[in-house]
mmCIF file of C-alpha atoms in Angstrom:
data_model
loop_
_atom_site.group_PDB
_atom_site.id
_atom_site.type_symbol
_atom_site.label_atom_id
_atom_site.label_comp_id
_atom_site.label_asym_id
_atom_site.label_seq_id
_atom_site.Cartn_x
_atom_site.Cartn_y
_atom_site.Cartn_z
ATOM 1 C CA MET A 1 -19.772 37.738 40.022
ATOM 2 C CA ALA A 2 -22.629 39.878 41.465
ATOM 3 C CA ARG A 3 -23.792 39.174 44.436
ATOM 4 C CA GLY A 4 -22.225 35.946 45.750
ATOM 5 C CA MET A 5 -18.561 37.180 45.348
ATOM 6 C CA LEU A 6 -19.432 40.692 47.122
ATOM 7 C CA ASP A 7 -20.766 38.386 50.131
ATOM 8 C CA ALA A 8 -17.648 36.256 49.920
ATOM 9 C CA MET A 9 -15.593 39.329 49.808
ATOM 10 C CA ALA A 10 -17.322 41.122 52.765
ATOM 11 C CA ARG A 11 -17.331 37.717 54.965
ATOM 12 C CA LYS A 12 -13.468 37.501 53.854
ATOM 13 C CA THR A 13 -12.689 40.845 55.136
ATOM 14 C CA ALA A 14 -14.822 40.282 58.146
ATOM 15 C CA THR A 15 -13.548 37.423 59.547
ATOM 16 C CA GLU A 16 -10.184 36.708 58.472
ATOM 17 C CA ASP A 17 -7.188 38.489 60.165
ATOM 18 C CA LEU A 18 -6.292 41.639 58.997
ATOM 19 C CA LEU A 19 -2.714 41.641 60.553
ATOM 20 C CA ALA A 20 -2.185 38.411 58.756
ATOM 21 C CA PRO A 21 1.727 38.524 57.725
ATOM 22 C CA VAL A 22 0.935 38.644 54.131
ATOM 23 C CA THR A 23 -2.631 40.347 52.399
ATOM 24 C CA LEU A 24 -2.664 39.730 48.750
ATOM 25 C CA ALA A 25 -5.253 42.140 46.985
ATOM 26 C CA VAL A 26 -5.869 40.930 43.217
ATOM 27 C CA GLY A 27 -7.819 42.942 40.442
ATOM 28 C CA GLN A 28 -7.912 46.157 38.811
ATOM 29 C CA GLU A 29 -10.851 47.742 40.703
ATOM 30 C CA ASP A 30 -9.042 50.742 42.364
ATOM 31 C CA LEU A 31 -11.590 51.736 44.778
ATOM 32 C CA LEU A 32 -11.586 47.841 46.421
ATOM 33 C CA LEU A 33 -7.913 47.646 46.432
ATOM 34 C CA ASP A 34 -7.372 51.238 48.269
ATOM 35 C CA ARG A 35 -10.075 49.706 50.786
ATOM 36 C CA ALA A 36 -8.166 46.451 51.193
ATOM 37 C CA VAL A 37 -5.190 48.769 52.037
ATOM 38 C CA ARG A 38 -6.819 51.074 54.413
ATOM 39 C CA GLU A 39 -8.290 48.061 56.343
ATOM 40 C CA VAL A 40 -4.917 46.754 56.968
ATOM 41 C CA VAL A 41 -3.663 49.971 57.879
ATOM 42 C CA GLU A 42 -6.762 50.797 60.140
ATOM 43 C CA ALA A 43 -6.272 47.279 61.935
ATOM 44 C CA ALA A 44 -2.374 47.984 62.259
ATOM 45 C CA ARG A 45 -3.066 51.181 63.728
ATOM 46 C CA ALA A 46 -5.521 50.278 66.145
ATOM 47 C CA ALA A 47 -3.003 47.687 67.428
ATOM 48 C CA ASP A 48 -0.452 50.121 67.461
ATOM 49 C CA ALA A 49 -0.787 53.923 66.951
ATOM 50 C CA ASP A 50 2.702 54.427 66.037
ATOM 51 C CA THR A 51 2.501 51.701 63.078
ATOM 52 C CA ASP A 52 5.008 52.542 60.536
ATOM 53 C CA VAL A 53 3.346 52.625 57.034
ATOM 54 C CA ARG A 54 5.193 52.110 53.878
ATOM 55 C CA ASP A 55 3.265 52.673 50.658
ATOM 56 C CA LEU A 56 5.425 51.667 47.557
ATOM 57 C CA ALA A 57 5.309 51.868 43.737
ATOM 58 C CA PRO A 58 7.094 49.117 41.988
ATOM 59 C CA GLU A 59 9.965 50.841 41.128
ATOM 60 C CA ALA A 60 10.731 51.950 44.511
ATOM 61 C CA LEU A 61 11.226 48.307 45.477
ATOM 62 C CA GLN A 62 14.736 47.325 44.191
ATOM 63 C CA PRO A 63 16.604 44.206 45.127
ATOM 64 C CA GLY A 64 17.519 44.412 48.874
ATOM 65 C CA THR A 65 14.883 46.961 49.572
ATOM 66 C CA LEU A 66 12.351 44.618 51.110
ATOM 67 C CA ALA A 67 15.097 42.935 53.351
ATOM 68 C CA GLN A 68 15.903 46.531 54.661
ATOM 69 C CA LEU A 69 12.506 47.628 55.296
ATOM 70 C CA THR A 70 11.401 44.136 57.034
ATOM 71 C CA SER A 71 14.799 43.913 59.181
ATOM 72 C CA PRO A 72 14.169 43.500 62.924
ATOM 73 C CA SER A 73 13.763 46.901 64.697
ATOM 74 C CA LEU A 74 15.499 47.609 68.417
ATOM 75 C CA PHE A 75 12.057 48.713 69.199
ATOM 76 C CA ALA A 76 10.095 45.902 67.561
ATOM 77 C CA GLU A 77 7.539 48.509 66.251
ATOM 78 C CA ARG A 78 4.683 47.503 64.059
ATOM 79 C CA LYS A 79 4.884 47.906 60.150
ATOM 80 C CA VAL A 80 2.915 47.903 57.070
ATOM 81 C CA VAL A 81 4.712 47.594 53.774
ATOM 82 C CA ILE A 82 2.304 48.122 50.929
ATOM 83 C CA VAL A 83 3.473 47.252 47.367
ATOM 84 C CA ARG A 84 1.411 48.282 44.313
ATOM 85 C CA ASN A 85 1.179 46.784 40.948
ATOM 86 C CA ALA A 86 3.350 43.987 42.052
ATOM 87 C CA GLN A 87 3.263 42.521 38.443
ATOM 88 C CA ASP A 88 5.540 45.091 37.676
ATOM 89 C CA LEU A 89 8.529 44.165 40.190
ATOM 90 C CA SER A 90 11.743 43.446 38.430
ATOM 91 C CA ALA A 91 12.916 39.824 38.218
ATOM 92 C CA ASP A 92 15.290 40.119 40.915
ATOM 93 C CA THR A 93 12.939 41.990 43.223
ATOM 94 C CA ILE A 94 10.395 39.213 42.985
ATOM 95 C CA LYS A 95 13.138 36.455 44.077
ATOM 96 C CA ASP A 96 13.397 38.693 47.200
ATOM 97 C CA VAL A 97 9.596 38.844 47.741
ATOM 98 C CA LYS A 98 9.117 35.192 47.430
ATOM 99 C CA GLY A 99 12.379 34.705 49.771
ATOM 100 C CA TYR A 100 10.352 36.898 52.034
ATOM 101 C CA LEU A 101 6.951 34.980 51.594
ATOM 102 C CA GLY A 102 8.712 31.492 53.190
ATOM 103 C CA ALA A 103 9.618 33.391 56.492
ATOM 104 C CA PRO A 104 7.653 36.560 56.949
ATOM 105 C CA VAL A 105 8.933 38.647 59.721
ATOM 106 C CA GLU A 106 6.386 39.279 63.232
ATOM 107 C CA GLU A 107 4.874 42.423 63.632
ATOM 108 C CA ILE A 108 5.489 43.314 59.737
ATOM 109 C CA THR A 109 2.293 42.802 57.287
ATOM 110 C CA LEU A 110 3.231 42.965 53.666
ATOM 111 C CA VAL A 111 0.338 43.686 51.347
ATOM 112 C CA LEU A 112 0.957 43.101 47.907
ATOM 113 C CA LEU A 113 -1.284 44.767 45.087
ATOM 114 C CA HIS A 114 -1.678 42.309 41.849
ATOM 115 C CA ALA A 115 -3.426 42.909 38.833
ATOM 116 C CA GLY A 116 -4.209 39.316 38.470
ATOM 117 C CA GLY A 117 -3.257 38.619 34.792
ATOM 118 C CA ALA A 118 -0.508 36.417 33.480
ATOM 119 C CA LYS A 119 2.242 39.199 34.058
ATOM 120 C CA GLY A 120 3.700 38.209 37.405
ATOM 121 C CA LYS A 121 1.839 35.148 37.973
ATOM 122 C CA GLY A 122 4.701 33.649 39.560
ATOM 123 C CA LEU A 123 4.558 36.158 42.364
ATOM 124 C CA LEU A 124 0.702 35.565 42.654
ATOM 125 C CA ASP A 125 1.126 31.777 42.746
ATOM 126 C CA ALA A 126 3.948 32.213 45.366
ATOM 127 C CA ALA A 127 1.808 34.320 47.460
ATOM 128 C CA ARG A 128 -0.975 31.892 47.634
ATOM 129 C CA LYS A 129 1.019 28.849 48.075
ATOM 130 C CA ALA A 130 2.534 30.600 51.311
ATOM 131 C CA GLY A 131 -0.996 31.319 52.488
ATOM 132 C CA ALA A 132 -1.460 34.598 52.066
ATOM 133 C CA ARG A 133 -4.975 36.433 53.283
ATOM 134 C CA GLU A 134 -6.682 37.164 49.630
ATOM 135 C CA VAL A 135 -9.061 39.824 49.036
ATOM 136 C CA ALA A 136 -10.777 39.736 45.566
ATOM 137 C CA CYS A 137 -10.878 43.169 44.004
ATOM 138 C CA PRO A 138 -12.195 42.259 40.321
ATOM 139 C CA LYS A 139 -12.975 45.130 37.915
ATOM 140 C CA MET A 140 -16.786 45.636 37.975
ATOM 141 C CA THR A 141 -17.513 45.808 34.076
ATOM 142 C CA LYS A 142 -21.481 44.400 34.139
ATOM 143 C CA PRO A 143 -24.271 46.165 35.416
ATOM 144 C CA ALA A 144 -25.527 43.208 37.671
ATOM 145 C CA ASP A 145 -21.987 43.485 39.561
ATOM 146 C CA ARG A 146 -22.308 47.325 39.936
ATOM 147 C CA LEU A 147 -26.052 46.587 41.417
ATOM 148 C CA ALA A 148 -24.885 44.062 43.646
ATOM 149 C CA PHE A 149 -21.833 46.363 44.881
ATOM 150 C CA VAL A 150 -24.470 49.045 45.826
ATOM 151 C CA ARG A 151 -26.809 46.507 47.784
ATOM 152 C CA SER A 152 -23.770 45.753 49.447
ATOM 153 C CA GLU A 153 -22.780 49.213 50.401
ATOM 154 C CA PHE A 154 -26.173 49.799 51.913
ATOM 155 C CA ARG A 155 -26.250 46.842 53.751
ATOM 156 C CA ALA A 156 -22.718 47.555 55.256
ATOM 157 C CA THR A 157 -24.223 50.319 56.956
ATOM 158 C CA GLY A 158 -27.192 48.639 58.015
ATOM 159 C CA ARG A 159 -29.429 50.628 56.122
ATOM 160 C CA SER A 160 -32.266 49.575 53.791
ATOM 161 C CA ALA A 161 -32.512 50.570 49.936
ATOM 162 C CA THR A 162 -35.378 49.220 47.547
ATOM 163 C CA PRO A 163 -34.199 47.218 44.609
ATOM 164 C CA GLU A 164 -35.867 50.094 42.265
ATOM 165 C CA ALA A 165 -33.602 52.661 44.226
ATOM 166 C CA CYS A 166 -30.415 50.738 43.790
ATOM 167 C CA GLN A 167 -31.014 50.113 39.871
ATOM 168 C CA THR A 168 -31.938 53.834 39.714
ATOM 169 C CA LEU A 169 -28.559 55.160 41.465
ATOM 170 C CA VAL A 170 -26.539 52.665 39.019
ATOM 171 C CA ASP A 171 -28.533 54.279 35.968
ATOM 172 C CA ALA A 172 -27.599 57.481 37.029
ATOM 173 C CA ILE A 173 -24.214 57.202 38.279
ATOM 174 C CA GLY A 174 -22.481 54.684 35.670
ATOM 175 C CA SER A 175 -19.702 52.361 36.026
ATOM 176 C CA ASP A 176 -17.386 54.540 38.504
ATOM 177 C CA LEU A 177 -17.388 52.503 41.345
ATOM 178 C CA ARG A 178 -16.131 55.589 43.684
ATOM 179 C CA GLU A 179 -19.073 57.777 42.697
ATOM 180 C CA LEU A 180 -21.135 55.066 43.237
ATOM 181 C CA ALA A 181 -19.806 54.425 46.959
ATOM 182 C CA SER A 182 -19.868 58.383 47.345
ATOM 183 C CA ALA A 183 -23.395 58.256 46.302
ATOM 184 C CA CYS A 184 -24.506 55.573 48.782
ATOM 185 C CA ALA A 185 -22.715 57.347 51.695
ATOM 186 C CA GLN A 186 -24.168 60.506 50.855
ATOM 187 C CA LEU A 187 -28.054 59.118 50.813
ATOM 188 C CA VAL A 188 -27.346 57.173 54.329
ATOM 189 C CA ALA A 189 -25.946 60.503 55.852
ATOM 190 C CA ASP A 190 -29.092 62.627 54.522
ATOM 191 C CA ILE A 191 -31.948 60.246 54.461
ATOM 192 C CA GLU A 192 -33.759 58.695 57.242
ATOM 193 C CA GLY A 193 -35.475 55.235 56.832
ATOM 194 C CA THR A 194 -35.669 53.160 53.764
ATOM 195 C CA ILE A 195 -34.073 54.798 50.605
ATOM 196 C CA ASP A 196 -36.441 54.289 47.562
ATOM 197 C CA GLU A 197 -36.662 55.337 44.008
ATOM 198 C CA THR A 198 -38.173 58.818 44.820
ATOM 199 C CA VAL A 199 -35.280 59.918 47.056
ATOM 200 C CA VAL A 200 -32.743 58.667 44.594
ATOM 201 C CA ALA A 201 -34.281 60.227 41.636
ATOM 202 C CA ARG A 202 -34.209 63.806 43.686
ATOM 203 C CA TYR A 203 -31.031 63.453 44.232
ATOM 204 C CA TYR A 204 -29.435 62.208 41.116
ATOM 205 C CA THR A 205 -32.133 62.090 38.282
ATOM 206 C CA GLY A 206 -30.409 65.663 36.838
ATOM 207 C CA ARG A 207 -27.800 63.171 35.128
ATOM 208 C CA ALA A 208 -28.739 62.630 31.347
ATOM 209 C CA GLU A 209 -28.659 58.905 31.445
ATOM 210 C CA ALA A 210 -31.048 58.534 34.462
ATOM 211 C CA SER A 211 -33.262 61.406 32.966
ATOM 212 C CA SER A 212 -33.631 59.641 29.835
ATOM 213 C CA PHE A 213 -34.146 55.868 31.142
ATOM 214 C CA THR A 214 -36.320 57.447 34.066
ATOM 215 C CA VAL A 215 -38.942 58.574 31.299
ATOM 216 C CA ALA A 216 -38.493 55.541 29.265
ATOM 217 C CA ASP A 217 -39.225 53.194 32.453
ATOM 218 C CA ARG A 218 -42.343 55.424 33.536
ATOM 219 C CA ALA A 219 -43.590 55.357 30.003
ATOM 220 C CA VAL A 220 -43.344 51.479 29.247
ATOM 221 C CA GLU A 221 -44.994 51.093 32.671
ATOM 222 C CA GLY A 222 -48.006 53.237 31.608
ATOM 223 C CA ARG A 223 -47.461 55.745 33.773
ATOM 224 C CA ALA A 224 -48.158 58.557 31.714
ATOM 225 C CA ALA A 225 -48.249 61.684 34.339
ATOM 226 C CA GLU A 226 -44.902 60.463 35.805
ATOM 227 C CA ALA A 227 -43.286 59.911 32.401
ATOM 228 C CA LEU A 228 -44.602 63.415 31.195
ATOM 229 C CA GLU A 229 -42.979 65.402 34.486
ATOM 230 C CA ALA A 230 -39.694 63.108 34.198
ATOM 231 C CA LEU A 231 -39.492 64.116 30.444
ATOM 232 C CA ARG A 232 -40.168 68.122 31.571
ATOM 233 C CA TRP A 233 -37.516 67.729 34.206
ATOM 234 C CA ALA A 234 -34.912 66.150 31.981
ATOM 235 C CA MET A 235 -35.364 68.940 29.171
ATOM 236 C CA SER A 236 -35.150 71.557 31.706
ATOM 237 C CA THR A 237 -31.837 70.248 32.691
ATOM 238 C CA GLY A 238 -30.422 69.937 29.197
ATOM 239 C CA VAL A 239 -30.786 66.303 28.148
ATOM 240 C CA ALA A 240 -30.623 65.937 24.819
ATOM 241 C CA PRO A 241 -33.886 65.237 23.036
ATOM 242 C CA VAL A 242 -32.255 62.165 20.893
ATOM 243 C CA LEU A 243 -31.202 60.494 24.418
ATOM 244 C CA ILE A 244 -34.953 60.453 25.417
ATOM 245 C CA THR A 245 -35.856 58.810 22.027
ATOM 246 C CA SER A 246 -33.207 56.522 22.318
ATOM 247 C CA ALA A 247 -34.292 55.189 25.590
ATOM 248 C CA LEU A 248 -37.906 54.983 24.582
ATOM 249 C CA ALA A 249 -36.977 52.981 21.749
ATOM 250 C CA GLN A 250 -34.797 50.541 23.631
ATOM 251 C CA GLY A 251 -37.539 50.046 26.451
ATOM 252 C CA VAL A 252 -40.221 49.341 23.768
ATOM 253 C CA ARG A 253 -37.691 46.821 21.981
ATOM 254 C CA ALA A 254 -37.200 45.373 25.149
ATOM 255 C CA ILE A 255 -40.691 44.501 25.932
ATOM 256 C CA GLY A 256 -41.053 43.410 22.264
ATOM 257 C CA LYS A 257 -38.307 40.876 22.497
ATOM 258 C CA LEU A 258 -39.216 39.551 25.779
ATOM 259 C CA ALA A 259 -43.047 39.047 24.815
ATOM 260 C CA SER A 260 -41.882 36.863 21.898
ATOM 261 C CA ALA A 261 -39.350 34.888 23.847
ATOM 262 C CA PRO A 262 -40.535 31.234 24.341
ATOM 263 C CA ARG A 263 -42.610 30.781 27.874
ATOM 264 C CA GLY A 264 -40.914 29.247 30.694
ATOM 265 C CA ALA A 265 -36.941 30.187 29.569
ATOM 266 C CA ARG A 266 -35.213 30.726 32.679
ATOM 267 C CA PRO A 267 -33.673 34.209 33.255
ATOM 268 C CA GLY A 268 -30.197 33.185 32.318
ATOM 269 C CA ASP A 269 -31.054 31.692 29.153
ATOM 270 C CA LEU A 270 -33.121 34.689 28.197
ATOM 271 C CA ALA A 271 -30.317 36.946 29.079
ATOM 272 C CA ARG A 272 -28.044 35.137 26.748
ATOM 273 C CA ASP A 273 -30.386 34.727 23.933
ATOM 274 C CA LEU A 274 -31.673 38.224 24.156
ATOM 275 C CA GLY A 275 -28.567 40.090 25.028
ATOM 276 C CA MET A 276 -30.318 41.745 28.315
ATOM 277 C CA PRO A 277 -28.613 41.403 31.660
ATOM 278 C CA PRO A 278 -30.772 38.965 33.985
ATOM 279 C CA TRP A 279 -31.534 42.134 36.146
ATOM 280 C CA LYS A 280 -32.760 43.877 33.132
ATOM 281 C CA ILE A 281 -35.016 40.662 32.350
ATOM 282 C CA ASP A 282 -36.839 40.681 35.846
ATOM 283 C CA ARG A 283 -37.641 44.365 35.495
ATOM 284 C CA VAL A 284 -39.003 44.130 31.544
ATOM 285 C CA ARG A 285 -41.037 41.130 33.016
ATOM 286 C CA GLN A 286 -42.615 43.268 35.518
ATOM 287 C CA GLN A 287 -43.164 46.397 32.839
ATOM 288 C CA MET A 288 -44.589 44.237 29.793
ATOM 289 C CA ARG A 289 -47.792 43.113 31.856
ATOM 290 C CA GLY A 290 -50.145 45.512 30.136
ATOM 291 C CA TRP A 291 -48.706 45.225 26.675
ATOM 292 C CA SER A 292 -50.198 43.713 23.568
ATOM 293 C CA ALA A 293 -48.355 42.664 20.051
ATOM 294 C CA ASP A 294 -50.428 45.674 18.595
ATOM 295 C CA GLY A 295 -49.299 48.127 21.378
ATOM 296 C CA VAL A 296 -45.757 47.411 20.784
ATOM 297 C CA ALA A 297 -46.022 48.272 17.289
ATOM 298 C CA ASP A 298 -47.904 51.418 17.825
ATOM 299 C CA ALA A 299 -45.329 52.611 20.407
ATOM 300 C CA LEU A 300 -42.241 51.697 18.287
ATOM 301 C CA ARG A 301 -44.089 53.949 15.206
ATOM 302 C CA ALA A 302 -44.588 56.650 17.735
ATOM 303 C CA VAL A 303 -41.067 56.782 18.736
ATOM 304 C CA ALA A 304 -39.949 56.574 15.668
ATOM 305 C CA GLU A 305 -41.868 59.480 14.590
ATOM 306 C CA ALA A 306 -40.843 61.805 17.862
ATOM 307 C CA ASP A 307 -37.000 60.447 16.690
ATOM 308 C CA ALA A 308 -37.520 62.136 13.261
ATOM 309 C CA GLY A 309 -39.192 65.187 14.788
ATOM 310 C CA VAL A 310 -36.147 65.719 17.205
ATOM 311 C CA LYS A 311 -33.582 65.296 14.199
ATOM 312 C CA GLY A 312 -35.080 68.349 12.417
ATOM 313 C CA GLY A 313 -38.098 66.850 11.077
ATOM 314 C CA GLY A 314 -40.370 68.845 13.007
ATOM 315 C CA ASP A 315 -40.510 72.615 14.741
ATOM 316 C CA ASP A 316 -40.955 71.386 18.645
ATOM 317 C CA PRO A 317 -38.877 68.630 19.796
ATOM 318 C CA GLU A 318 -40.556 68.827 23.213
ATOM 319 C CA TYR A 319 -43.921 68.312 21.654
ATOM 320 C CA ALA A 320 -42.700 65.389 19.576
ATOM 321 C CA LEU A 321 -41.475 63.875 22.789
ATOM 322 C CA GLU A 322 -44.548 64.475 24.552
ATOM 323 C CA LYS A 323 -46.586 62.903 22.113
ATOM 324 C CA ALA A 324 -44.553 59.944 22.017
ATOM 325 C CA VAL A 325 -44.535 59.560 25.694
ATOM 326 C CA VAL A 326 -48.205 59.389 25.731
ATOM 327 C CA ALA A 327 -48.298 56.943 22.891
ATOM 328 C CA VAL A 328 -46.091 54.860 24.674
ATOM 329 C CA SER A 329 -47.765 54.937 28.074
ATOM 330 C CA ARG A 330 -51.265 53.919 26.379
ATOM 331 C CA ALA A 331 -49.719 51.429 24.270
ATOM 332 C CA ALA A 332 -48.300 50.404 27.816
ATOM 333 C CA ARG A 333 -52.231 49.237 28.578
ATOM 334 C CA SER A 334 -53.214 48.106 25.408
ATOM 335 C CA ARG A 335 -53.885 44.291 26.823
ATOM 336 C CA PRO A 336 -57.390 43.515 26.794
#
């Protein structure tokens, strides 16, 4: 999906009639489903502040209920009827909805939220055939999708964020789209000018995943001072040492994998063959410029020793990590 689908989603939202008789929001990403609903409701209330909004779970829409909700009003009031989890409607109610799709009522907007799977597919197909306005709300399971989402969030506000800032934010927050959206909004509200990696790190690097991968990224880039600073911050905020050795090992192994890959291979093919997302291929390519084969071997030994040290083989886990960070940083500059 990534950028193309997100851009398409944004274009549809911007250019299509939000007050179309029927809007079909398809997918399982709760944030996007809620946004699809909110956009329709806001558009309806902008047209008529007294718009009546009915938000219904499938069990609340019994046979005959839709007819009651959409019956003509003496006052011709605007109404938005939202049906959540439409795939779970009873067979009789689905017949009612299909019947309504053929002759929607003026001044009423029906919003159907559908998971998009095989269940209730007949209703999904009927809504599409009837020309419903459709909004894609797919679950974002891939890091590249979440990265594209963060970029689109900043673009929607007219603000600029560097690629490194977007990636750091995804690394820090993880897979929760609501938290990602909230973090983007917070950064836009608090920061003037371009949002860069330093700003994101200042706000969110206290999280364990972000801290450990920040240490690893700076180390494999040969930036020893910054890696040590990130390490001390991670340790002070309670990040488990094993997370840091794991991140270091992943970073060095990624360098080794890409270094041994065929030259000239396309990023998509490399991503498939090496088990990395395409965005990571691009990042590792930038990180591996100063590495040699001997440097990779030396770094892996240093990380293995640190891992043994933090798991009980040494008296001072922090010292073991510092040695590993310095060794990895030195190895990152081992190419003649």
